[in-house]
XYZ file of C-alpha atoms in Angstrom:
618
model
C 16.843 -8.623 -8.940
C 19.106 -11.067 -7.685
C 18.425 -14.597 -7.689
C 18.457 -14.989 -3.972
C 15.986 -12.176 -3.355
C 13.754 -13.436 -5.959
C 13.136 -16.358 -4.345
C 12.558 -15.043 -1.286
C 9.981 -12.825 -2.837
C 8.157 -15.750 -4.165
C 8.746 -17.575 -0.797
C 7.043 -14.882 1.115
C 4.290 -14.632 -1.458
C 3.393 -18.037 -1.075
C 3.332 -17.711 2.670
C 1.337 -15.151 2.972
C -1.201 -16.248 0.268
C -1.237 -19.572 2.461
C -1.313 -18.056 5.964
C -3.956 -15.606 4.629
C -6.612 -18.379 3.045
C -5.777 -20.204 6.360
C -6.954 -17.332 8.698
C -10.632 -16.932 6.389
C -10.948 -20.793 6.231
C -10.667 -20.764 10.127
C -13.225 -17.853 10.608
C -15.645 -17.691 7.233
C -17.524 -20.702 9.027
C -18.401 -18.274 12.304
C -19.963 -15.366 9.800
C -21.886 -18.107 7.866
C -19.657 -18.556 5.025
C -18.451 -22.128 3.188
C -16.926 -22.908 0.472
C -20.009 -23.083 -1.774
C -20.992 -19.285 -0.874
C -17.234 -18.113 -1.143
C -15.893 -18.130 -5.113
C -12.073 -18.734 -5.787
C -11.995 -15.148 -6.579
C -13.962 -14.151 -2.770
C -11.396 -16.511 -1.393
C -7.810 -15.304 -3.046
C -9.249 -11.656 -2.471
C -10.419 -12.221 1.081
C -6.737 -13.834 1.755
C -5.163 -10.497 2.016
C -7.861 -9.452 4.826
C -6.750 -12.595 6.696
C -3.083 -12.148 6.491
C -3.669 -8.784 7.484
C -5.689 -9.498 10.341
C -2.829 -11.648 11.652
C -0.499 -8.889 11.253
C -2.752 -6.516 12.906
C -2.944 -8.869 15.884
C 0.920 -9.931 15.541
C 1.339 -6.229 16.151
C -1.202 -5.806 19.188
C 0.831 -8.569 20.942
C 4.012 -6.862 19.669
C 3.107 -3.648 21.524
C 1.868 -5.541 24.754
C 5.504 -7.517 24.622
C 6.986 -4.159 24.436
C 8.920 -5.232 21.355
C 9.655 -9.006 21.570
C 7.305 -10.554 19.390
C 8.989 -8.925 15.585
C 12.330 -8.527 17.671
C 12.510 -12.669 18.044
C 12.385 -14.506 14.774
C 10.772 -17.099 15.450
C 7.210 -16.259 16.937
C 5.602 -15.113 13.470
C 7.196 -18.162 11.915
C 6.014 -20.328 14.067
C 2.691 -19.108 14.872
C 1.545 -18.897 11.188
C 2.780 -22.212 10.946
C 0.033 -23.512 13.603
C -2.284 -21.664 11.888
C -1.718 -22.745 8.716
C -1.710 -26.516 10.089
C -5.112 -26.139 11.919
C -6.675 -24.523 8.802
C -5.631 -27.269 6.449
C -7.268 -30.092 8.755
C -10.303 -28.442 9.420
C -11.214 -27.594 5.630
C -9.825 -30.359 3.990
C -9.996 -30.157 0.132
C -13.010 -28.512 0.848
C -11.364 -24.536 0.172
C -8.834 -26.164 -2.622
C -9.356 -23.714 -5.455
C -10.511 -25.677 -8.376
C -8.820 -25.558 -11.794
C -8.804 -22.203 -13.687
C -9.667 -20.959 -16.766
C -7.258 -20.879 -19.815
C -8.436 -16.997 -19.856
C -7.785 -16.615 -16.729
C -4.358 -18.150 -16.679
C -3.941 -15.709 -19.901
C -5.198 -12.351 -18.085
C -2.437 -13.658 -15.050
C 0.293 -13.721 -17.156
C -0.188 -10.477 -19.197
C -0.830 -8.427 -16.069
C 2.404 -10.132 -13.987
C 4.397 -9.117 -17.375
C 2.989 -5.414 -17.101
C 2.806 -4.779 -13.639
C 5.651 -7.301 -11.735
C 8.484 -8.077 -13.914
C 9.904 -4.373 -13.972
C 11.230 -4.701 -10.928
C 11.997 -8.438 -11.632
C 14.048 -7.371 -14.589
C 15.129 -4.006 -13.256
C 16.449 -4.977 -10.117
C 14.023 -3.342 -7.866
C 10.901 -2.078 -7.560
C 11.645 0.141 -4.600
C 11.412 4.118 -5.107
C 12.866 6.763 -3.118
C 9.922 8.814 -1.299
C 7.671 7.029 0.970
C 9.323 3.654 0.610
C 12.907 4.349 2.687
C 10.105 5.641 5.612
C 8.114 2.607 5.498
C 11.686 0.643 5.329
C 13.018 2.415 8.116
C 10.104 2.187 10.203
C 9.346 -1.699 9.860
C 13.701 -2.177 10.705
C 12.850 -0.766 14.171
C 9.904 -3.023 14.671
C 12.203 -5.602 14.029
C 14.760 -4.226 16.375
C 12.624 -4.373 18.845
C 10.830 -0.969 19.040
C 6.975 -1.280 19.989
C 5.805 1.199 17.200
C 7.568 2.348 14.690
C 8.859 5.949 15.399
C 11.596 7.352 13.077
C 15.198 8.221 12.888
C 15.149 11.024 15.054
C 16.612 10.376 18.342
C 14.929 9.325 21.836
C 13.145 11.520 23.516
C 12.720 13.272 20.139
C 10.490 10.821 17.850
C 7.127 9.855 17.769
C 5.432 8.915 14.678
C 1.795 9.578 13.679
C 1.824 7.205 10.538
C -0.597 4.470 10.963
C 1.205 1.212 11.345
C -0.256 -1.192 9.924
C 1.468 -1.142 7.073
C 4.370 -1.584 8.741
C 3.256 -4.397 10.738
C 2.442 -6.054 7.580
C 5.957 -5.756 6.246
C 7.309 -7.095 9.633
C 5.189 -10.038 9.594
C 5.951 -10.852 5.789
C 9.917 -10.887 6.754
C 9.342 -12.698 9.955
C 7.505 -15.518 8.231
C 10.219 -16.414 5.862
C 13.328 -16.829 7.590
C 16.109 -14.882 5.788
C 14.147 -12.305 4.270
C 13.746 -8.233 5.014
C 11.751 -5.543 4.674
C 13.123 -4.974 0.895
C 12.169 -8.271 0.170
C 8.715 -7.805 2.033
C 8.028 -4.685 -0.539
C 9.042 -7.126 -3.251
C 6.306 -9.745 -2.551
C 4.173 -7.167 -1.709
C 3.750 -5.477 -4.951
C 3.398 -9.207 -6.834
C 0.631 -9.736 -3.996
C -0.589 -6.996 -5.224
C -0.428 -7.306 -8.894
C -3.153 -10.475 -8.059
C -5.402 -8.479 -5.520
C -6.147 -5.372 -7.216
C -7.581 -7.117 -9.946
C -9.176 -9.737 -8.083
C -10.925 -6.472 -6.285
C -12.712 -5.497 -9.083
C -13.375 -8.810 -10.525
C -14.903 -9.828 -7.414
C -17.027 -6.448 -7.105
C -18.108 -6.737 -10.621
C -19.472 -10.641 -10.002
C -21.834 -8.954 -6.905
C -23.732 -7.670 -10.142
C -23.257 -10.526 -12.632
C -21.176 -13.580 -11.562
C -19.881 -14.198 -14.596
C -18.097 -10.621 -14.932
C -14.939 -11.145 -12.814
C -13.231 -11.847 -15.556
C -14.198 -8.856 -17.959
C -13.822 -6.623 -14.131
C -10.239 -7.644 -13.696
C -9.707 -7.031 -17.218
C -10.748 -4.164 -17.373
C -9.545 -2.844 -14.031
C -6.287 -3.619 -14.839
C -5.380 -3.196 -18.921
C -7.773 -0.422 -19.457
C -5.618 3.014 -20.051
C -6.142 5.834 -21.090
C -4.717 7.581 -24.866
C -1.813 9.109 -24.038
C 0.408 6.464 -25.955
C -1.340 8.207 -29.521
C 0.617 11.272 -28.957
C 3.636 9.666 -27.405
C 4.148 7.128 -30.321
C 7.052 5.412 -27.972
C 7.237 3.649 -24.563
C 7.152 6.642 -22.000
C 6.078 6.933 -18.276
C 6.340 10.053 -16.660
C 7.602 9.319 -12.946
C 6.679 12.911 -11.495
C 3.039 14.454 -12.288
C 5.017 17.784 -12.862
C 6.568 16.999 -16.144
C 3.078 15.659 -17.155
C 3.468 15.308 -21.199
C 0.077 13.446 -22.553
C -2.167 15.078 -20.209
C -2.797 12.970 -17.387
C -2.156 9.787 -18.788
C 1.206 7.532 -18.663
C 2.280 9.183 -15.428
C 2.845 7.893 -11.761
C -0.360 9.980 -10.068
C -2.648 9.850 -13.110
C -6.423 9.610 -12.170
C -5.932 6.662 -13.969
C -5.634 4.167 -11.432
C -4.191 1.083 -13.793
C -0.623 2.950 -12.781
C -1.091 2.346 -9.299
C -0.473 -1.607 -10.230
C 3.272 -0.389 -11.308
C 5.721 -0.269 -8.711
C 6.743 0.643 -5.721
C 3.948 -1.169 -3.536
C 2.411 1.491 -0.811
C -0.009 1.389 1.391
C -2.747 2.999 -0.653
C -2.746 0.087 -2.769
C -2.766 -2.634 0.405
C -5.802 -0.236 1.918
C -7.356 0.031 -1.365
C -7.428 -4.063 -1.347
C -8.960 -3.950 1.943
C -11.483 -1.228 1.008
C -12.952 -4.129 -1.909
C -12.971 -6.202 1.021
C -15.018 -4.637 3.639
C -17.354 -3.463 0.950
C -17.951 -7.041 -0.167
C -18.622 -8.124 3.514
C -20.868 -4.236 4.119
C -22.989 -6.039 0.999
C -23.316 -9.593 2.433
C -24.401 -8.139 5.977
C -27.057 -5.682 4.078
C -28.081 -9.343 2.456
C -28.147 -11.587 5.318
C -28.576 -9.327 8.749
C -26.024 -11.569 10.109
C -24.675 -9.975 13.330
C -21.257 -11.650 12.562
C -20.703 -10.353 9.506
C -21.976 -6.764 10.540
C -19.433 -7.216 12.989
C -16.797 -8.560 10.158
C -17.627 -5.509 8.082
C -16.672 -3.103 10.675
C -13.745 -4.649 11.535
C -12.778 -4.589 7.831
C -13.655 -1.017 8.000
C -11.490 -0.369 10.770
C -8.474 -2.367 8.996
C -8.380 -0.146 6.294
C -7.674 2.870 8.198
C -4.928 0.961 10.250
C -3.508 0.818 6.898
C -4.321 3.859 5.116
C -6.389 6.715 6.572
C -7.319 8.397 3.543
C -8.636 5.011 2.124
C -10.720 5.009 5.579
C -12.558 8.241 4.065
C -13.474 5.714 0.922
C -14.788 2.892 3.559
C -16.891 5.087 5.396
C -18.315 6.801 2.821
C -19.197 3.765 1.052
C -20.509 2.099 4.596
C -22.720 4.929 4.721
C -24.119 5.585 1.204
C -24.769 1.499 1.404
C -26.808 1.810 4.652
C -28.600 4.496 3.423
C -29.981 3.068 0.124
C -30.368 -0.028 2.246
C -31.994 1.504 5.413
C -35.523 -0.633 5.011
C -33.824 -3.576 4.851
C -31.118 -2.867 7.837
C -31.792 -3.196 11.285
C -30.721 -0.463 13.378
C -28.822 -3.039 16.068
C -26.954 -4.162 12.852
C -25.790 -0.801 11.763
C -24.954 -0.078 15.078
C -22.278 -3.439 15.542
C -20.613 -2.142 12.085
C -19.716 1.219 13.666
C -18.668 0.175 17.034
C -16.187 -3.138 15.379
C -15.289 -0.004 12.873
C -13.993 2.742 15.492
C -13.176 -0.114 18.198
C -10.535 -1.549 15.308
C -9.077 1.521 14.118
C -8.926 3.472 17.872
C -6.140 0.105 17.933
C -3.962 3.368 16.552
C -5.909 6.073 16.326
C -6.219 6.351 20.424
C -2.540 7.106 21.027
C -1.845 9.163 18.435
C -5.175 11.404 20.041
C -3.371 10.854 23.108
C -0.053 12.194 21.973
C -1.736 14.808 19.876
C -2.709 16.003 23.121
C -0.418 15.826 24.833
C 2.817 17.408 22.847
C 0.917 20.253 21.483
C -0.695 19.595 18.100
C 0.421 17.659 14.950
C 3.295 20.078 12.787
C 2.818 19.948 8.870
C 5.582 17.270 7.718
C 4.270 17.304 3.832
C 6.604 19.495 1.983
C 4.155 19.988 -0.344
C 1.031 18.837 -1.807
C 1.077 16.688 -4.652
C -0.424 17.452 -8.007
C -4.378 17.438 -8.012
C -5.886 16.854 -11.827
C -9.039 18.906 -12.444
C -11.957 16.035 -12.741
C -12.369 16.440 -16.769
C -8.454 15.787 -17.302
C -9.263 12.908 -15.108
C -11.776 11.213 -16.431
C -10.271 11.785 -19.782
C -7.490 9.589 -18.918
C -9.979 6.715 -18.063
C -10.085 6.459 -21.750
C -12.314 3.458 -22.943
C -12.998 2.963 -19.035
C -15.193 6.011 -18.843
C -17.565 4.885 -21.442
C -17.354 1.264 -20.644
C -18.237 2.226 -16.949
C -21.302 3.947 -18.338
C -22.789 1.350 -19.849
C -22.100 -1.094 -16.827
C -24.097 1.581 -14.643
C -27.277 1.053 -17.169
C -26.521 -2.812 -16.757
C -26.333 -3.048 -12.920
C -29.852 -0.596 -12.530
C -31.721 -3.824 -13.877
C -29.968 -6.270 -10.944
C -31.958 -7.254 -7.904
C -32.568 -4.454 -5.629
C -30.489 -4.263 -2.499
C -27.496 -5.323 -4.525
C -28.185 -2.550 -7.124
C -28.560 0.401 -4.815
C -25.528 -0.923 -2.505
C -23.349 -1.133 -5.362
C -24.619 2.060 -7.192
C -24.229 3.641 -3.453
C -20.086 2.935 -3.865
C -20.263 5.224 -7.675
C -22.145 7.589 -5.998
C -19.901 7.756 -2.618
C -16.457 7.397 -4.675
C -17.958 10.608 -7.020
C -19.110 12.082 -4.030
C -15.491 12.243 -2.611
C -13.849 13.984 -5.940
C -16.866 16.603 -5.683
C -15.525 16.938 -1.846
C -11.813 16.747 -2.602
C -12.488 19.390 -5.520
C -14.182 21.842 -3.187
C -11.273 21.274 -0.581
C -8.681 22.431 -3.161
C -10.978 25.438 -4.311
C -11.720 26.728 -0.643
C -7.916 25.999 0.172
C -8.713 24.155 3.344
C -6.019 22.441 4.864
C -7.765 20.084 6.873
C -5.715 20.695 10.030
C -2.304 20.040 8.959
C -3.219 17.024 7.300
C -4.103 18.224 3.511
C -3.363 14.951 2.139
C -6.568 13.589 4.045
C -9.275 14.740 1.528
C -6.173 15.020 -2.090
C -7.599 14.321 -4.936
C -5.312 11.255 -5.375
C -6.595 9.466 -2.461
C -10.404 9.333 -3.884
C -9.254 8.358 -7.763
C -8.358 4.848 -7.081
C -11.451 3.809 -5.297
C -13.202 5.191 -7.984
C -11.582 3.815 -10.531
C -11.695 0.536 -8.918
C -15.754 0.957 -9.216
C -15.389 1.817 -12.603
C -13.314 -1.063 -13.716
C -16.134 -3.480 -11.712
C -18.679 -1.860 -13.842
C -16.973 -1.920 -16.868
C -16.466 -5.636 -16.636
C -20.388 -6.050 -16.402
C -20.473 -3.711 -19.438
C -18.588 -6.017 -21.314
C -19.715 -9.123 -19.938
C -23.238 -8.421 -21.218
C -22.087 -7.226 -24.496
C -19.869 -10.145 -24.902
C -23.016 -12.299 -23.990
C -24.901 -10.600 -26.916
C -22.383 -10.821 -29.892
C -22.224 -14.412 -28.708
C -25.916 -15.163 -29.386
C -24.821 -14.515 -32.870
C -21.473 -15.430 -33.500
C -19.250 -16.502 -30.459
C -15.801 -15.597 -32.922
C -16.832 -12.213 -33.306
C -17.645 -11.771 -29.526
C -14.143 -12.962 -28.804
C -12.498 -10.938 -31.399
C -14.135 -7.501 -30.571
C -13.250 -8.113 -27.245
C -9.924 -9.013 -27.697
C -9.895 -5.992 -30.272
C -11.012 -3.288 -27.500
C -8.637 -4.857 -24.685
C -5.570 -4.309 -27.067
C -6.283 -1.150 -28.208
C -6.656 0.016 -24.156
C -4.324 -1.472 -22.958
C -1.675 0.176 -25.395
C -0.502 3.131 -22.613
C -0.341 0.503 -19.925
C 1.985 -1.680 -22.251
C 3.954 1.864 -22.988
C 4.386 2.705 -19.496
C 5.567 -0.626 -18.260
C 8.191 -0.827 -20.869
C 9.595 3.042 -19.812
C 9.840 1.776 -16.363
C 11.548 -1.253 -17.223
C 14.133 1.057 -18.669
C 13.876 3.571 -16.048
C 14.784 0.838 -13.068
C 17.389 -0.896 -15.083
C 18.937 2.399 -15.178
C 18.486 3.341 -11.574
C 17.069 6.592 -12.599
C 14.123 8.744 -11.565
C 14.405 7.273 -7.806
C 14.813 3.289 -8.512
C 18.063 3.639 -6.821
C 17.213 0.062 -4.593
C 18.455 -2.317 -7.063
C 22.191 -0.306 -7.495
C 25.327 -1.459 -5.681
C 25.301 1.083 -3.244
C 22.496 0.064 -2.203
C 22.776 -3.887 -2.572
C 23.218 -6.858 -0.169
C 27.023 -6.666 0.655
C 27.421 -2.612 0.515
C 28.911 -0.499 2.708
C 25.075 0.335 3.597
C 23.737 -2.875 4.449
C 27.198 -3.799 6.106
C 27.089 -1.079 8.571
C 23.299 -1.135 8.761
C 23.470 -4.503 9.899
C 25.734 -4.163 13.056
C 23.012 -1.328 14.463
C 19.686 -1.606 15.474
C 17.232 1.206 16.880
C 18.610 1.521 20.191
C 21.494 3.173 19.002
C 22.248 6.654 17.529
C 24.803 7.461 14.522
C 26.150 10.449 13.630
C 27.363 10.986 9.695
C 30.087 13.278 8.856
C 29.542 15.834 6.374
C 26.563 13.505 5.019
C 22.857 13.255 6.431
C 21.894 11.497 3.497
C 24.203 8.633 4.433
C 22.539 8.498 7.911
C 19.061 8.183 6.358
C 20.291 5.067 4.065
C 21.544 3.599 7.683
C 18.195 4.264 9.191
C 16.160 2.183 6.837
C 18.177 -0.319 6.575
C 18.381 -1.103 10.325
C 16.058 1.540 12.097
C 19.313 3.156 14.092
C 18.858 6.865 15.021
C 20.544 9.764 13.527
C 22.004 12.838 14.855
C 22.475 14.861 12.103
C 20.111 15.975 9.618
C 20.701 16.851 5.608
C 20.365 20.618 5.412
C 18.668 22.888 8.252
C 16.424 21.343 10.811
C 14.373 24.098 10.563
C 12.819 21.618 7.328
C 11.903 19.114 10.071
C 13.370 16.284 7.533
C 12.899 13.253 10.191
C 9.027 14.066 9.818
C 8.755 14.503 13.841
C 4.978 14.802 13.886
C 4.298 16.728 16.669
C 5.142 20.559 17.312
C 6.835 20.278 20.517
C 8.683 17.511 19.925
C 10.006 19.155 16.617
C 10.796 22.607 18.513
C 12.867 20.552 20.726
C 14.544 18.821 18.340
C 15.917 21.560 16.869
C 17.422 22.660 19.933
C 19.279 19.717 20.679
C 20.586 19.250 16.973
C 21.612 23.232 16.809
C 23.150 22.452 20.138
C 25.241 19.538 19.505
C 23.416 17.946 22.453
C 22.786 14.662 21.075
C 26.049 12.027 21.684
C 26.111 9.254 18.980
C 26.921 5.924 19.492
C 28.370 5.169 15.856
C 30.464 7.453 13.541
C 30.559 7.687 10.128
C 33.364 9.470 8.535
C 35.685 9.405 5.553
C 38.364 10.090 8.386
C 38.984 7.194 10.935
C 42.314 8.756 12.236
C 43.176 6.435 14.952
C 40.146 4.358 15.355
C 39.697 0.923 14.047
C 37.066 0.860 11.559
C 33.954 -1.759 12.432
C 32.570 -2.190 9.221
C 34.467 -0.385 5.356
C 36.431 0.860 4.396
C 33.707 0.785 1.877
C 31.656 2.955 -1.176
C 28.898 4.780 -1.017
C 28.019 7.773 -3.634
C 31.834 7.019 -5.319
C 33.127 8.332 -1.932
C 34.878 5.777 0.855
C 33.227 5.663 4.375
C 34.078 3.359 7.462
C 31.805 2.900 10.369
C 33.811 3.218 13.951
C 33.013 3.667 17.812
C 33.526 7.601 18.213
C 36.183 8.411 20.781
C 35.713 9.445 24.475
């Protein structure tokens, strides 16, 4: 990673961390909260809520300015800046974080080391696969599109992804002048590297305060035993060349991998799903109206961000309300679901709408990814299986509403394997959507439960060694945390390797791909209202598209594949007329061949062959 883009990384990590804590200082007060009732831990965890709200409303104001507000640069900038300002008189030194633990400084460092400095050292932690959409589709909200909708041309393109994601990654390069969407994925996964953890540590202290620590620990060093057969640093970057069962490889069941690069939005919704469970506990706790209402909303955020992490929320919302129902008013369950589907119809609506109205959604997976049975699974928990045992004997002795809500969450996120296990059996495909109930959407949330409970597991036991000797508490600890965290270690080091290499995907970081390419140099004289057609080279055109969200009028291969992921069938059926047709005119041409037109940008390298960018002719 360059110097220049690592400090912008850790410039837009800063400002959202600041603009986020600014947002929940501004409205904890209205839902009851201060800063006694709110830990450090609530408060850096609850940050990425708050910066997502923003972007979620950036986004609604975005879509009502058809376009203006990410197309300017200066309105995000400027407005978290107020924000920011009004926050920091009104609280004072009140929501300063006080100073931190030497442990917890420790337990920082280690996991930044595992999780963040491969693509530090590397030179990115981008991936090909999802990543180049979500690039492409935040470029044209910054070109002034109102939702993101793909490279296929106009009237071709309509996207079904939920986008806010993407409106996340817009605000993130708005707010630091200079910056991208690469470097927006950059700061995203060091964001977080902090907020997974922080998500169990702060479930964990709902059951024992003292066990955020031992949750984020746990959550995040605790693999599984793969590294005893490897015997070298190895991570497997596709699930089909699976070695050590299904440990040390990118979809294990094992969710410590999903703190490894490249940040997606599973991770960002899985954050959020912490978060709305923490607020569905405090509104089962207090019967506060305002934080019923806060919990739905947080509900409904999540599946702005990630659908199938909405599944999670809901279930969880619902297995909490029903071991809570005595204690919950009905008017109170009633504000959570009506903030919940108000917030998420912010998407959802259209995309019904458009459903509707162009015939049906098409299937635009090429195919499902690799679902472990639930034994392999939970065999690559490793220590975390057992450890997450003992925390569940632990938490039964905690006062009651908190006990049953918190037990609800193991019981929904087991609930949703036993689902997504009888989905694969039956071969459902849950209307063209089969990724909507996968295996490898229910996995992290309940792996994030586990690593919550297995910090109370070891919190107590730590608490009884030290009644007898506080050095042996510490070592044994210490002890069992090494000899977990052994795979994680291996697979971090692999992936080091792997991106310095620009192999298996990390192809970001390579000059072809670099500030100053050919890519980025034509990239950056386009923007989405144009249309570019590549000679001989689809690929090429794809690279273009993320870069600056410009249209593309030719495809890699047939377009019988659908590559552009047109979500709708008669959209797609349409599409393929017009590209079989020639019927689409680009505005931009990309050849190897100028002949007598003056080249705008190249000539210049891409794939060892020469390209220039010109204005086609006639």
């Amino acid at each position: 990673m360059t110097a220049e883009v690592l400090g912008l990384t850790l410039l837009q990590t800063a400002a959202v961390l600041g603009l986020g804590r600014g947002v929940v200082s501004l409205v904890a007060p209205a839902l009851g909260f201060d800063h006694r009732s709110l830990g450090p831990p609530e408060r850096w965890l609850f940050a990425a809520l708050g910066f997502v709200a923003f972007a979620i409303a950036s986004m609604l104001i975005h879509i009502v300015s058809s376009g203006w507000w990410f197309g300017q640069r200066w309105p995000v900038p400027a407005t978290a800046a107020i924000v920011a300002g009004i926050a920091a008189r009104r609280s004072g030194a009140r929501w300063v974080t006080p100073r931190v633990s030497p442990a917890v400084v420790v337990l920082a460092v280690v996991v930044v080391a595992l999780y963040a400095l491969p693509g530090i050292v590397g030179g990115s932690s981008l991936r090909t696969g999802d990543p180049p959409w979500h690039l492409g589709w935040t470029e044209q909200l910054l070109g002034g599109e109102s939702r993101p909708e793909g490279p296929a041309p106009e009237p071709f393109a309509r996207n079904a992804y939920p986008w806010g994601y993407h409106a996340a990654l817009a605000t993130m390069s708005r707010v630091v002048p200079g910056s991208d969407p690469v470097v927006a994925h950059e700061a995203l996964q060091l964001l977080l590297v902090m907020w997974l953890p922080l998500s169990a540590s702060c479930l964990a202290r709902v059951v024992n305060p003292r066990a955020g620590l031992a949750g984020a620990a746990a959550f995040s060093l605790v693999g599984g035993f793969g590294w005893v057969r490897a015997q070298t640093p190895d991570f497997i970057e596709s699930p089909l060349e699976a070695r050590y069962g299904a440990d040390l490889v990118v979809a294990s069941p094992n969710s410590v991998y999903e703190l490894l690069p490249p940040a997606l939005p599973r991770e960002l919704g899985l954050v959020l799903l912490a978060c709305s469970a923490l607020l569905v506990l405090t509104s089962m706790t207090s019967r506060s109206l305002p934080r019923a209402a806060a919990a739905g909303a947080a509900i409904g955020l999540v599946g702005v961000v990630s659908v199938p992490m909405l599944t999670s929320a809901v279930a969880w919302a619902l297995a909490a309300a029903f071991v809570a129902r005595r204690e919950l008013s009905s008017r109170a369950v009633a504000v959570v679901a009506v903030a919940a589907l108000a917030t998420f119809a912010l998407w959802a609506a259209p995309v019904a709408v458009d459903q509707l109205r162009y015939d049906g959604f098409v299937d635009v997976s090429p195919r499902s990814g690799v679902e472990w049975p639930i034994p392999s699974g939970l065999a690559a928990w490793g220590l975390l299986l057992p450890l997450a045992a003992a925390g569940v004997a632990v938490t039964l002795g905690q006062p009651p509403v908190l006990r049953r809500g918190f037990v609800a969450f193991a019981v929904a996120a087991a609930g949703l394997l036993l689902i997504a296990w009888l989905r694969q059996r039956s071969g459902w495909g849950v209307f063209a959507n089969e990724t909507a109930l996968h295996h490898g959407r229910f996995w992290p949330p309940a792996h994030l439960v586990a690593g919550a409970l297995a910090g109370v597991a070891i919190t107590v036991g730590y608490a009884w060694l030290a009644r007898r000797s506080v050095a042996l508490a510490a070592t044994t600890v210490g002890i069992v945390l090494a000899f977990a965290a052994m795979s994680p270690v291996f697979a971090s080091v692999a992936l080091t390797e792997t991106i310095r290499a620009g192999e298996k995907g990390f192809l970001y970081g390579t000059a072809d791909l670099q500030r100053g390419s050919f890519v980025r140099s034509a990239a950056s004289v386009m923007d989405p209202d144009d249309v570019v057609f590549v000679e001989d080279d689809g690929l090429l055109g794809f690279y273009l598209w993320q870069f600056s969200g410009v249209r593309v009028a030719n495809v890699e291969g047939t377009p019988e594949h659908n590559p552009w992921r047109i979500r709708y069938r008669s959209l797609a059926a349409s599409w393929r007329e017009a590209i079989e047709d020639r019927a689409i005119e680009p505005d931009w041409l990309v050849t190897t061949e100028p002949g007598a037109a003056e080249p705008v940008v190249g000539p210049g390298t891409f794939r060892d062959r020469r390209w220039v960018l010109v204005r086609p002719r006639g």
